[in-house]
XYZ file of C-alpha atoms in Angstrom:
637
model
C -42.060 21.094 -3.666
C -43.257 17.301 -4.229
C -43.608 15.198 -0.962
C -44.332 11.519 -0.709
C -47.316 10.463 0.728
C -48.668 7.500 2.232
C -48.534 5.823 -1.111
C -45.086 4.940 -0.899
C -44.512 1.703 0.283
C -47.350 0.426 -2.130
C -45.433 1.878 -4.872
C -42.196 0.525 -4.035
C -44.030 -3.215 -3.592
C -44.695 -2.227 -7.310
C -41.331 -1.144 -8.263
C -40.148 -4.353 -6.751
C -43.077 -6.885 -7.936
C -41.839 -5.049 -11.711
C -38.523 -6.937 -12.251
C -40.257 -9.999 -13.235
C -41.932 -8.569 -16.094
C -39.617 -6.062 -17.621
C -36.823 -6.665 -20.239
C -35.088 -3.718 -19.562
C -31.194 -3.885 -19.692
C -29.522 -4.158 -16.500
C -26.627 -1.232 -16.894
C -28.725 1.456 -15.869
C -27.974 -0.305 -12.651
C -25.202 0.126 -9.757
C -24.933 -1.229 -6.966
C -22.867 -0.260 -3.633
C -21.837 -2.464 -0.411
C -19.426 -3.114 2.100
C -17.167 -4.103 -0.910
C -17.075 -0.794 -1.863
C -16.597 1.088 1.224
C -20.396 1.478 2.876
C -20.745 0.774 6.843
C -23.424 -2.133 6.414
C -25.371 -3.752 3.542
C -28.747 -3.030 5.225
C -29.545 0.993 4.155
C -32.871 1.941 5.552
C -33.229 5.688 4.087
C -31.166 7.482 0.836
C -31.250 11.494 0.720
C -29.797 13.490 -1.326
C -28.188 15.758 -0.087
C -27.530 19.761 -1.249
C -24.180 19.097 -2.010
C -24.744 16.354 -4.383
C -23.899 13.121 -2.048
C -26.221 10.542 -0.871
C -26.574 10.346 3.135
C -27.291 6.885 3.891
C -28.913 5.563 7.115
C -28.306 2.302 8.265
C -30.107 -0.822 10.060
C -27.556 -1.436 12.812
C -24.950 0.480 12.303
C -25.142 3.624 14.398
C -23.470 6.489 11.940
C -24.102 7.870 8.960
C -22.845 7.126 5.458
C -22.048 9.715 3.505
C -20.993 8.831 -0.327
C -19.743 11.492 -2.915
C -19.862 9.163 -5.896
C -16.205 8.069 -4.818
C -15.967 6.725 -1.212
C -17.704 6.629 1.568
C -17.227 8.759 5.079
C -19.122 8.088 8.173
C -20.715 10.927 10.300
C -22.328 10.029 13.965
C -26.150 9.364 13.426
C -28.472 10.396 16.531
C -29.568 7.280 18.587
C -33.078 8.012 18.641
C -34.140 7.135 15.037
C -33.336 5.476 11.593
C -35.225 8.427 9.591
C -33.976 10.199 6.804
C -31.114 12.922 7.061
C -31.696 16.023 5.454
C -28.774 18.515 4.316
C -29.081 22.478 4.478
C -27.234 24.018 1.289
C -24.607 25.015 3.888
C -24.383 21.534 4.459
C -26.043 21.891 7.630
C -28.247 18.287 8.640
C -30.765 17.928 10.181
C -33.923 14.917 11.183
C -36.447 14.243 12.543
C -37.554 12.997 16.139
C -40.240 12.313 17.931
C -40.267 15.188 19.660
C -39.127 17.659 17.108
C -36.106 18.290 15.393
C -32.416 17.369 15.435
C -29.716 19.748 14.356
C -26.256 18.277 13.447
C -23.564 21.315 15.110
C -20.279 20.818 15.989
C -20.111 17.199 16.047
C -22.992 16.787 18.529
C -27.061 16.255 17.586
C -28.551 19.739 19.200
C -32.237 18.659 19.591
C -35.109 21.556 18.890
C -38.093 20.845 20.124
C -41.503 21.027 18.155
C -44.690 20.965 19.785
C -46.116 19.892 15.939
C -44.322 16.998 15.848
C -44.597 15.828 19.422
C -48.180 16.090 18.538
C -48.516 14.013 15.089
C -46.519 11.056 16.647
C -48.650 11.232 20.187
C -51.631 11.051 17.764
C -50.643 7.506 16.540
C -50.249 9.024 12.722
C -48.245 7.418 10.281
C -47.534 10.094 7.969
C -43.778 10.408 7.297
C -43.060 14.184 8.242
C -41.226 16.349 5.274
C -38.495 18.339 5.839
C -36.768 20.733 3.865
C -34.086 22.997 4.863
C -33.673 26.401 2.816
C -30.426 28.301 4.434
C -28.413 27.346 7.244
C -30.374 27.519 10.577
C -33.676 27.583 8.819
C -36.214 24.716 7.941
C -39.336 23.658 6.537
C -41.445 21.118 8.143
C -44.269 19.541 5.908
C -47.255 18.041 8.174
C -50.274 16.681 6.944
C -52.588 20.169 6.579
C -49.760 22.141 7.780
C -46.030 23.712 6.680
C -44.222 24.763 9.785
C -41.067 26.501 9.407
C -38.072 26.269 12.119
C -35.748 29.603 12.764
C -32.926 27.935 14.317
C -30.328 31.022 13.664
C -30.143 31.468 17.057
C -29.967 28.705 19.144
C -30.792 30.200 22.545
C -34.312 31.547 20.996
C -35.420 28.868 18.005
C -38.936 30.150 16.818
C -41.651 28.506 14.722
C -43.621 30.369 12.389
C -47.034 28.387 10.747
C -47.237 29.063 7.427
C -49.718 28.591 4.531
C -52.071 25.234 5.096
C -50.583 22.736 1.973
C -52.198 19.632 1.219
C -50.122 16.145 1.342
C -49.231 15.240 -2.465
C -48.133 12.217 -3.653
C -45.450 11.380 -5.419
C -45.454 10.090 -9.146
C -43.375 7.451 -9.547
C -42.542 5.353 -13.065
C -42.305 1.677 -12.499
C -38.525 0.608 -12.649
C -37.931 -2.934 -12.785
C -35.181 -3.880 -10.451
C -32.387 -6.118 -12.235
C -32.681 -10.252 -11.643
C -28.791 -10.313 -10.633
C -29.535 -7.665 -7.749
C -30.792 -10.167 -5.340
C -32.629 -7.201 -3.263
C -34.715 -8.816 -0.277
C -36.411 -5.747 0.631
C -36.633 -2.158 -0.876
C -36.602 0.171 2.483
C -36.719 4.039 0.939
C -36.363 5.535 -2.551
C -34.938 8.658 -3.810
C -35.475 10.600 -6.868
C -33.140 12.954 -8.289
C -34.311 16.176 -10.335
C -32.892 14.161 -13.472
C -34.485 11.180 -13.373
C -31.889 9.263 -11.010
C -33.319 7.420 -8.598
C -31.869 5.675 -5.211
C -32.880 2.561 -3.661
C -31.755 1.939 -0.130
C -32.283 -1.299 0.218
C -31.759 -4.427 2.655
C -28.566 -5.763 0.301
C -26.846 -2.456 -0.251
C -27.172 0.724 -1.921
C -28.959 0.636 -5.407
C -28.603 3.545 -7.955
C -30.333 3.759 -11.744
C -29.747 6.521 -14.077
C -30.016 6.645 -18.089
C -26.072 5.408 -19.649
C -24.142 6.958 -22.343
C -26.221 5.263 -25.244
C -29.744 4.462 -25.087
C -32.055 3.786 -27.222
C -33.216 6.775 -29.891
C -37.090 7.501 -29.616
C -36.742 10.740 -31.234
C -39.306 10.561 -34.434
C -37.140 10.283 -37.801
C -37.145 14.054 -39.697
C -36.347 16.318 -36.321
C -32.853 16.246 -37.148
C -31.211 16.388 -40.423
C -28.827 13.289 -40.030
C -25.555 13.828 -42.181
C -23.193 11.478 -42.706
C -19.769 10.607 -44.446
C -19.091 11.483 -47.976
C -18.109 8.813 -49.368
C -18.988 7.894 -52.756
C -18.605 4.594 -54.442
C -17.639 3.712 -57.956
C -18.892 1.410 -60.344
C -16.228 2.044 -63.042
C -13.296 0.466 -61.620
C -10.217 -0.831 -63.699
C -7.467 -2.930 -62.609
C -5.013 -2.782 -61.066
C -6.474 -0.950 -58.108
C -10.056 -1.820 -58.243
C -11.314 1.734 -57.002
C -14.454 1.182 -54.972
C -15.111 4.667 -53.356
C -13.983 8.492 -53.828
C -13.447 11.422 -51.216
C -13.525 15.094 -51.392
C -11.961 16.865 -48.935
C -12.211 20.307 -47.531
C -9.282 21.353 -49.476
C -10.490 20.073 -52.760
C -8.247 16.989 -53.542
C -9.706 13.625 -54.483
C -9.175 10.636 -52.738
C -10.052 6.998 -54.052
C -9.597 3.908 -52.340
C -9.493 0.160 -54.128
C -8.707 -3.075 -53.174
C -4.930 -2.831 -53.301
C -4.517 0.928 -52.665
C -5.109 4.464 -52.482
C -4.533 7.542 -55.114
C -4.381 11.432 -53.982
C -5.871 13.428 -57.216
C -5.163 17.026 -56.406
C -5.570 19.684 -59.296
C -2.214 19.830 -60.586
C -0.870 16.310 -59.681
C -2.318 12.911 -59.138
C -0.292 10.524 -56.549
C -0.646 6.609 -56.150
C -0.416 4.872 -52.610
C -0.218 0.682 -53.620
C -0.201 -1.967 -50.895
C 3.447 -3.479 -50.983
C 3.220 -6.927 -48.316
C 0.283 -5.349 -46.622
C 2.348 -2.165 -45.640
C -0.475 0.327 -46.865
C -3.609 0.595 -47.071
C -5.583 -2.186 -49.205
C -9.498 -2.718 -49.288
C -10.255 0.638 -48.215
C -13.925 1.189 -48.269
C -14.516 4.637 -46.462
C -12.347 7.751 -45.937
C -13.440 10.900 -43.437
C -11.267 14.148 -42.474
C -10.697 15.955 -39.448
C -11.931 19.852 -38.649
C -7.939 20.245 -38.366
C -7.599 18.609 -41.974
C -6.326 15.169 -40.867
C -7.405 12.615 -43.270
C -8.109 8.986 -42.542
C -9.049 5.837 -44.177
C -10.973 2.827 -43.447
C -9.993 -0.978 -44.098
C -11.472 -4.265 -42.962
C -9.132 -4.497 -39.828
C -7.483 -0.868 -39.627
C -7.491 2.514 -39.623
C -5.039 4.839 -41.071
C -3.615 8.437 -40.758
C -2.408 10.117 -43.514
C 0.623 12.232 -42.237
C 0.848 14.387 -45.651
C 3.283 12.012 -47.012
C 2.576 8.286 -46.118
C 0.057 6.454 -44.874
C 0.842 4.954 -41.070
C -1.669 2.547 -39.567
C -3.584 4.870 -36.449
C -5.052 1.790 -35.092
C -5.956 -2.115 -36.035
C -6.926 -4.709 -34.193
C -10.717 -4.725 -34.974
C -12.680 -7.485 -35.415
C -14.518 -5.751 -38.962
C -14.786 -2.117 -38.878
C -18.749 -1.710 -40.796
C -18.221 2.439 -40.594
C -15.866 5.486 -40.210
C -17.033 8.898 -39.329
C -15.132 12.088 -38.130
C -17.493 14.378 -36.017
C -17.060 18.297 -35.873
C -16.106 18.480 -32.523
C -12.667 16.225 -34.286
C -13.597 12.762 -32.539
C -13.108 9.900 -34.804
C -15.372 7.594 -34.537
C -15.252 3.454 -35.930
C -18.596 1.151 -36.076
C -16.801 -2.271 -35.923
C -18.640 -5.886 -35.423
C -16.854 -6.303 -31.982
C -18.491 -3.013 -30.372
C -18.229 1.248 -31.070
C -15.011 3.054 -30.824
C -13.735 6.740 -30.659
C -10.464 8.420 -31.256
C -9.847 11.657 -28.855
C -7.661 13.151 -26.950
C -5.051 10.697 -28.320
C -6.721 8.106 -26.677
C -9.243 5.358 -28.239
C -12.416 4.590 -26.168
C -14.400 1.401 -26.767
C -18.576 1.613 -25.978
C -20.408 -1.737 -25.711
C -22.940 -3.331 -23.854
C -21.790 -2.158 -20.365
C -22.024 1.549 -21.612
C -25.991 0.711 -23.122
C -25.262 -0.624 -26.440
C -27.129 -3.576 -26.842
C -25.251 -5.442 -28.984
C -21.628 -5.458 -29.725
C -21.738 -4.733 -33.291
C -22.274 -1.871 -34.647
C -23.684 -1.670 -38.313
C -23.479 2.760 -38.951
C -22.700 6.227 -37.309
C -24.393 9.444 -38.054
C -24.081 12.978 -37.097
C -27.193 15.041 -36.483
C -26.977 18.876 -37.606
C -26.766 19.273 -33.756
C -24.086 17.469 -33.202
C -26.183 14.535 -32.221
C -24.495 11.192 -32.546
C -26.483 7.935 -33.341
C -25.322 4.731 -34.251
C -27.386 1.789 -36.054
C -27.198 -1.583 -34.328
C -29.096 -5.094 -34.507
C -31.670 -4.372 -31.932
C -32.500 -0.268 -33.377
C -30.718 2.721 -33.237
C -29.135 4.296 -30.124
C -28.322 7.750 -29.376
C -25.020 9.190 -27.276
C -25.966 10.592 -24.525
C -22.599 12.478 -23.406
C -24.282 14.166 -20.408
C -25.128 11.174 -18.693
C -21.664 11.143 -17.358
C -19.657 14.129 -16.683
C -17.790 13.456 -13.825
C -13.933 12.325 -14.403
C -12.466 9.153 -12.391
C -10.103 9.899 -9.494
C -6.614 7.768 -9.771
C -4.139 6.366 -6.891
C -1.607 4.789 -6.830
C -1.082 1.793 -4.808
C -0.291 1.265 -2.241
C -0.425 5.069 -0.973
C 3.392 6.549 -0.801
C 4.004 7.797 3.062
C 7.440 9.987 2.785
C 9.987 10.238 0.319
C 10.515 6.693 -1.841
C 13.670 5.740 -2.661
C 15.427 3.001 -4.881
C 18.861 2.102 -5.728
C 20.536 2.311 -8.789
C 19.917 -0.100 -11.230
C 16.476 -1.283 -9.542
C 13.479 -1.643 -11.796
C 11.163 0.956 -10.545
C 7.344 -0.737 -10.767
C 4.186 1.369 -9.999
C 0.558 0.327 -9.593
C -1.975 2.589 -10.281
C -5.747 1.952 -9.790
C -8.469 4.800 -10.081
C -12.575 4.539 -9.270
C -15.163 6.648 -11.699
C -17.849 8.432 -10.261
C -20.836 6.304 -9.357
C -18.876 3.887 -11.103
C -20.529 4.448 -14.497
C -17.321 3.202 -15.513
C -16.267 0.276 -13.485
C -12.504 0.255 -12.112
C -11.412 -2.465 -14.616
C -12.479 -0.675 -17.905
C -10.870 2.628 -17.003
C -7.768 3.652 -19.220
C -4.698 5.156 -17.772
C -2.255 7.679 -18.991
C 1.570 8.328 -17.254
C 4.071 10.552 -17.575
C 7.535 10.321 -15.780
C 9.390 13.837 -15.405
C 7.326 16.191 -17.076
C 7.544 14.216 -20.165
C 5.347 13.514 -22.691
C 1.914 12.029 -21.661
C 1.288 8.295 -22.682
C -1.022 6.787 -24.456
C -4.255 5.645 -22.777
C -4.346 1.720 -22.082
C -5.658 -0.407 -19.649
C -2.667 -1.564 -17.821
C -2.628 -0.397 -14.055
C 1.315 -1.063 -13.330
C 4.421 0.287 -15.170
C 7.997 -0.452 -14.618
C 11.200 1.643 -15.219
C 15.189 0.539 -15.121
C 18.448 2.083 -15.543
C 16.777 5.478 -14.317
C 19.159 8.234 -13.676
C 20.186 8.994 -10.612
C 18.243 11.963 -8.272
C 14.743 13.181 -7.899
C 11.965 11.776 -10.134
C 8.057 12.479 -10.889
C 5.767 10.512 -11.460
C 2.087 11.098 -12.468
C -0.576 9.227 -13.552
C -4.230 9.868 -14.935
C -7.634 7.596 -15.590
C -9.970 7.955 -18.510
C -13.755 7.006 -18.500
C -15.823 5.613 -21.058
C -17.135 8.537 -21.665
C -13.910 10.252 -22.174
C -13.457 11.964 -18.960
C -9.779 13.042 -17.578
C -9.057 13.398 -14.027
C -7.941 16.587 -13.650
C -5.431 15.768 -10.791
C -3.507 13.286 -11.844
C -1.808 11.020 -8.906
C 1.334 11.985 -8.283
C 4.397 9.901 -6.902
C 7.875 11.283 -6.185
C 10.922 9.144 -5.425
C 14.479 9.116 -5.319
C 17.220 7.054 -7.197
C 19.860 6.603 -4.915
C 23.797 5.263 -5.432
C 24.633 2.015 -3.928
C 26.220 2.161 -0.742
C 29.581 1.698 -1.824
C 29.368 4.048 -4.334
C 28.004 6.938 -1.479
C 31.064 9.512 -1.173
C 29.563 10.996 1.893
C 28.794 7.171 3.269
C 31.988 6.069 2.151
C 33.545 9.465 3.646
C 31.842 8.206 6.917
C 32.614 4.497 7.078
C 35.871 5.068 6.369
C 36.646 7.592 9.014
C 34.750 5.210 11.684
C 36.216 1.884 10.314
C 39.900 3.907 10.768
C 38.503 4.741 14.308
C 37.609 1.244 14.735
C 41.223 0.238 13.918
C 42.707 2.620 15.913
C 40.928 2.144 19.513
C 41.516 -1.797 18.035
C 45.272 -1.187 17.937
C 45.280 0.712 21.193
C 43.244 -2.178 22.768
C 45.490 -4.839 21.322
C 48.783 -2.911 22.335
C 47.509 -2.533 25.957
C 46.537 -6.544 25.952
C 49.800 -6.935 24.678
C 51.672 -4.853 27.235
C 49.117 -6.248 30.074
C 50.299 -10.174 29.386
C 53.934 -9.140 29.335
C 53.626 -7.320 32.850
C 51.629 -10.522 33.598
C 54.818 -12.378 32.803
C 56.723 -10.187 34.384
C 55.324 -10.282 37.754
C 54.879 -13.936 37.013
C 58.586 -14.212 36.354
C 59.578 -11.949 39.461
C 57.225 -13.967 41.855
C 58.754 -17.305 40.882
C 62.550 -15.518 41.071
C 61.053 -13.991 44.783
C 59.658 -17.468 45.573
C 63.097 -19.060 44.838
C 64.994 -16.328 47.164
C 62.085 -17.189 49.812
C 62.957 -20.826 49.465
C 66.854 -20.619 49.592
C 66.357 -18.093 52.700
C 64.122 -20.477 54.353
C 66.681 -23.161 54.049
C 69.483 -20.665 54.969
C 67.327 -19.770 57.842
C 66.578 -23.700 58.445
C 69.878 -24.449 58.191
C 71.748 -21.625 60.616
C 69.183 -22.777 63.331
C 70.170 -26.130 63.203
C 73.678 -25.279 63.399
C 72.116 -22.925 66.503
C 70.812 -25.555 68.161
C 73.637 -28.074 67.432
C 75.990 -25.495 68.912
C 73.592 -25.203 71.639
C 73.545 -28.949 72.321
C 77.696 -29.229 71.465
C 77.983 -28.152 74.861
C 75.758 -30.801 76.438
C 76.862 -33.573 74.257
C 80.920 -32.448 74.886
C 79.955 -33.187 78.198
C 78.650 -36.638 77.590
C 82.409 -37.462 75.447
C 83.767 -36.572 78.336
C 82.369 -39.001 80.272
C 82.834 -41.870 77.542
C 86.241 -40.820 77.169
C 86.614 -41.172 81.101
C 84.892 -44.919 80.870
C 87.502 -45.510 78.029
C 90.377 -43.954 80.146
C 89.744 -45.731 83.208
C 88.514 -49.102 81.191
C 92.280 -49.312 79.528
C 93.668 -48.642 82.961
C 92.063 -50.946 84.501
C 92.919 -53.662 81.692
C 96.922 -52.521 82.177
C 96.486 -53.309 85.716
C 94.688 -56.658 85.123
C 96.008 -58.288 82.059
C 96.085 -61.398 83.683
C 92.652 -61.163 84.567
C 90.978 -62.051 81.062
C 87.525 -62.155 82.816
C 87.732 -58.249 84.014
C 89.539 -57.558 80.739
C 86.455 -59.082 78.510
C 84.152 -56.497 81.065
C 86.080 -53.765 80.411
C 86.675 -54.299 76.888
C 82.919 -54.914 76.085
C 81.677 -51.920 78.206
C 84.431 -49.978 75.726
C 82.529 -50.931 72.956
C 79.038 -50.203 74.293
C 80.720 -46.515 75.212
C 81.822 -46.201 71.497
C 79.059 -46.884 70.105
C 77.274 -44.901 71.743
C 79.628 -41.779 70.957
C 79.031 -43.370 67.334
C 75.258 -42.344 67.329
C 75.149 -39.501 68.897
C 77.876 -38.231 66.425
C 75.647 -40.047 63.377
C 72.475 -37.990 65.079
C 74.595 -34.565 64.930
C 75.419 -34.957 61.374
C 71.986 -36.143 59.861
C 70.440 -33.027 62.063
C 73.307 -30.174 60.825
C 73.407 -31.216 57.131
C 70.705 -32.330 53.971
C 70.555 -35.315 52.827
C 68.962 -34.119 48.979
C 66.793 -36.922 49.369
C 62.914 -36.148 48.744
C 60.483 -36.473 51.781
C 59.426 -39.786 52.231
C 56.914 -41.278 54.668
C 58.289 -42.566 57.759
C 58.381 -44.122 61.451
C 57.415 -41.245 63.711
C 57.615 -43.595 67.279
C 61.538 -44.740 65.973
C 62.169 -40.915 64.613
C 61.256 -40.056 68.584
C 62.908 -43.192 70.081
C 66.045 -41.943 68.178
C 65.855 -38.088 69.136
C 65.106 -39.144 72.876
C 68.481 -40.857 72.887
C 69.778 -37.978 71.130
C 68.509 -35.649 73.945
């Protein structure tokens, strides 16, 4: 077991100091930050933990980061020191304090004191103390001139056993420039991985550099036999065709390929392929076959299948394709000027300078005896390195379906997709995708992260998508989205069912309401019609009533005022008398005749006052004199 002594941060000044000097290719880098997921930028220790993940401590932030190569969780980190976390292959963690040990259980830090440790820091020492845990429960603690080893199985009774003395040994480190586009302020811890990775937790982020899929070849020329296509080219060409190179396959037949076609020589026939309007194949200048006896062909700007009859373009596009080579395993591979590409698993894969090329173009492909790919470039020759990334991308799709989707008939159906590689060796924009809707057929790998659908059927559907690497890894769990193509509205049975029931319910309580409105206003009228017909009998009562009083009270006063006739009919009586007896007295007869009238005229008003009291006038009520109204009634009485 290697542990790093007090060398360290002198070595990492050196790792850092290095950049300047170094011409190394900046993809064996990656970087991770808060863009991608992490807590905080500042990362003050890296471990590796038993699992595979990285456990990340941080400057500030108080938890612990905890990245698979995908995302990023967070576990509570202990409050009593930034040091390293160590994982258990249980995935038990565990660090270390100044007074011993902390045990991560349940959720909680369970401290377990060592008297060791309390010791090395009381002593002022600056050593960084080692631990390593074996099983779950148990640990080994590296001091300088000592290896303690911590039973925590049970954690009532935790016992320390001291085992054989070991010396402190250094670490070896190689000198790895750090990238002048990783503007790193401060290098904090380093990790090395049992492959060569190595982990920089830095004061910018998380820093990770590991070999890529193609690096340069220093294995010495003559350890591998190197075989390549086998292709032979002609000198003796005639016109038309022009034939520039010959093919034997596995089978036997011949094929040559000229400037304006192919021809298929098999023992017993011969066949000619010409180039009609640039439909076939025309300058072909290399052909290779497939273990599964495919055979393809090689022109400037294509490459074509044949399918045992005609020949169908596979592919074009390229810039200038230099070489074309089949390998055993069946992956077709294409050396263009505008970078490497590979045919498999239906799907074509481009390599450049993001994947360790150097250069985009690409001048030849072998095939070692092993199996060993190389290709020839400007700046050497490079060798594929398939095992520096085995780990398939993980897909989503976005945004993240919660429940059952639905859309209505006729609606275009649009899906985005995204997907993250591990470590990002491939970085999200260069991954390929692959979809399938119902169980269908998968598509062809391409970079687009969105597909739309219309006039879908109506009912369930599935969805599933898949991401592809640059190294040819497949997720093996494809996302997965399932929704539901629905009828409009109006076209619902069940809805309409429903809204027609409660819209005939609505018209039926509307009915009932307007009959009862209807019925209420003409019981309004009714009582409105009987109250004015009642108000009318009131009135012509009252004036009965009004009326049969007066005539009450004039019979009441005809007594009284019968009386005073009387007495004007006496003062008329005895008047004319006295006028017989006097008629030759003119002066008593002028008395008697004026005190006559005065007598009559009276009689004349009180009968005028009788009959304006017993009947109506019709005349409407108009202000009058009240003091002559009384003057007049007092004579009256």
């Amino acid at each position: 077991m290697k542990l790093q002594g007090p060398f360290f941060f002198l070595v990492l000044a050196l790792v850092t100091l290095a950049q300047s000097i170094s011409a190394q290719p900046t993809n064996h880098w990656r970087s991770f930050k808060k863009s991608d997921g992490l807590v905080e930028n500042a990362c003050v220790s890296a471990t590796l933990g038993a699992s595979g993940n990285v456990l990340i401590r941080h400057a500030k932030a108080a938890v612990i980061s905890e990245f698979d190569g995908y995302e990023f969780m967070t576990l509570p980190a202990p409050e009593t020191n930034r040091g390293r976390i160590y994982e258990s292959p249980g995935g038990q963690l565990w660090t270390v304090t100044p007074e011993g040990l902390l045990e991560f259980r349940d959720g909680e830090w369970t401290p377990h004191p060592v008297p060791q440790i309390a010791a090395h820091f009381r002593a002022g020492r600056t050593n960084e103390v080692r631990l390593q845990p074996i099983r779950q429960g148990r640990v080994l603690i590296s001091l300088p001139g000592e290896l303690l080893q911590l039973d925590a199985a049970d954690p009532e009774r935790p016992q320390i056993e001291s085992l054989t003395p070991t010396n402190q040994i250094a670490p070896s480190f190689e000198t790895i420039p750090l990238p002048d586009e990783f503007a790193v302020r401060r290098v904090f811890d380093t990790q090395i991985e049992p492959n060569g990775i190595v982990w920089f937790a830095t004061a910018d982020g998380l820093y990770r550099h590991a070999p890529e899929l193609w690096e340069l070849d220093t294995k010495p020329p003559g350890n591998d036999t190197l075989l390549s296509n086998e292709n032979k080219f002609t000198t003796n060409s005639t016109p038309p065709f022009d034939w520039k190179v010959t093919f034997t396959s596995k089978k036997g037949d011949e094929w040559i390929g000229g400037l304006h076609g192919v021809a298929w020589r098999r023992p017993d026939s011969t066949r000619m392929f010409s180039s009609t309007n640039q439909l076939g194949p025309e300058e072909v200048f290399a052909f290779t076959e497939a273990p599964d006896g495919r055979i393809w062909c090689g022109t400037p700007h294509k490459v074509w299948e044949f399918d045992g009859k005609n020949w169908l373009t596979l592919r074009g596009g390229f810039a200038r394709i230099n070489a074309l080579h089949c390998a055993r395993d069946g992956t077709l591979w294409v050396a263009a000027s505008d970078g490497l590409y590979r045919f498999t698993q239906g799907a074509w894969i481009a390599n450049g300078p993001e994947d360790g090329l150097p250069v985009a173009n690409v001048r030849e492909i072998r095939e070692g005896a092993s199996g060993r790919i190389t290709v020839e470039t400007p700046l050497g020759v490079y060798a594929f390195h398939p095992e520096a990334d085995t780990s398939p991308p993980r897909t989503a799709i976005v945004p993240k379906p919660t429940g059952e989707v639905h859309f209505r008939e006729g609606a275009v159906v649009t899906i985005v997709f995204a997907g993250r590689d591990k470590w990002k060796l491939t970085s999200s924009p260069r991954l390929l995708f692959s979809y399938r809707l119902d169980e269908r057929e998968w598509s062809p790998f391409q970079e687009a992260r969105e597909i739309s659908f219309s006039d879908l059927p109506l009912g369930k559907h599935y969805f599933q998508v898949r991401a592809l690497d640059r190294n040819g890894n497949v997720d093996p769990k494809p996302a997965r989205l399932e929704f539901t193509v629905v009828v409009p509205w109006y076209r619902e049975t069940r809805l309409v069912l429903i809204l027609s029931v409660a819209l005939g319910t609505a018209v039926f309580f509307a009915g009932l309401a307007i009959n009862r409105h209807r019925k209420l206003r003409l019981s309004y009228a009714e009582v409105e019609r009987k109250i004015a017909e009642r108000t009318r009998e009131l009135e012509i009562a009252n004036y009965e009533l009004l009326h049969s009083q007066k005539m009450n009270a004039l019979g009441t006063l005809s007594a009284g005022i019968a009386h005073d006739f009387n007495n004007i009919l006496s003062i008329i009586k005895g008047s004319v008398q006295i006028i017989e007896d006097n008629t030759g007295n003119p002066d008593k007869i002028r008395i008697r005749v004026d005190r006559i009238k005065t007598v009559v005229q009276q009689g004349a008003e009180v009968v005028e006052a009788m009959l304006g009291f017993s009947r109506s006038t019709g005349q409407p009520p108009a202000p009058c004199d009240l003091n002559a109204v009384v003057d007049e009634t007092r004579k009256l009485l």
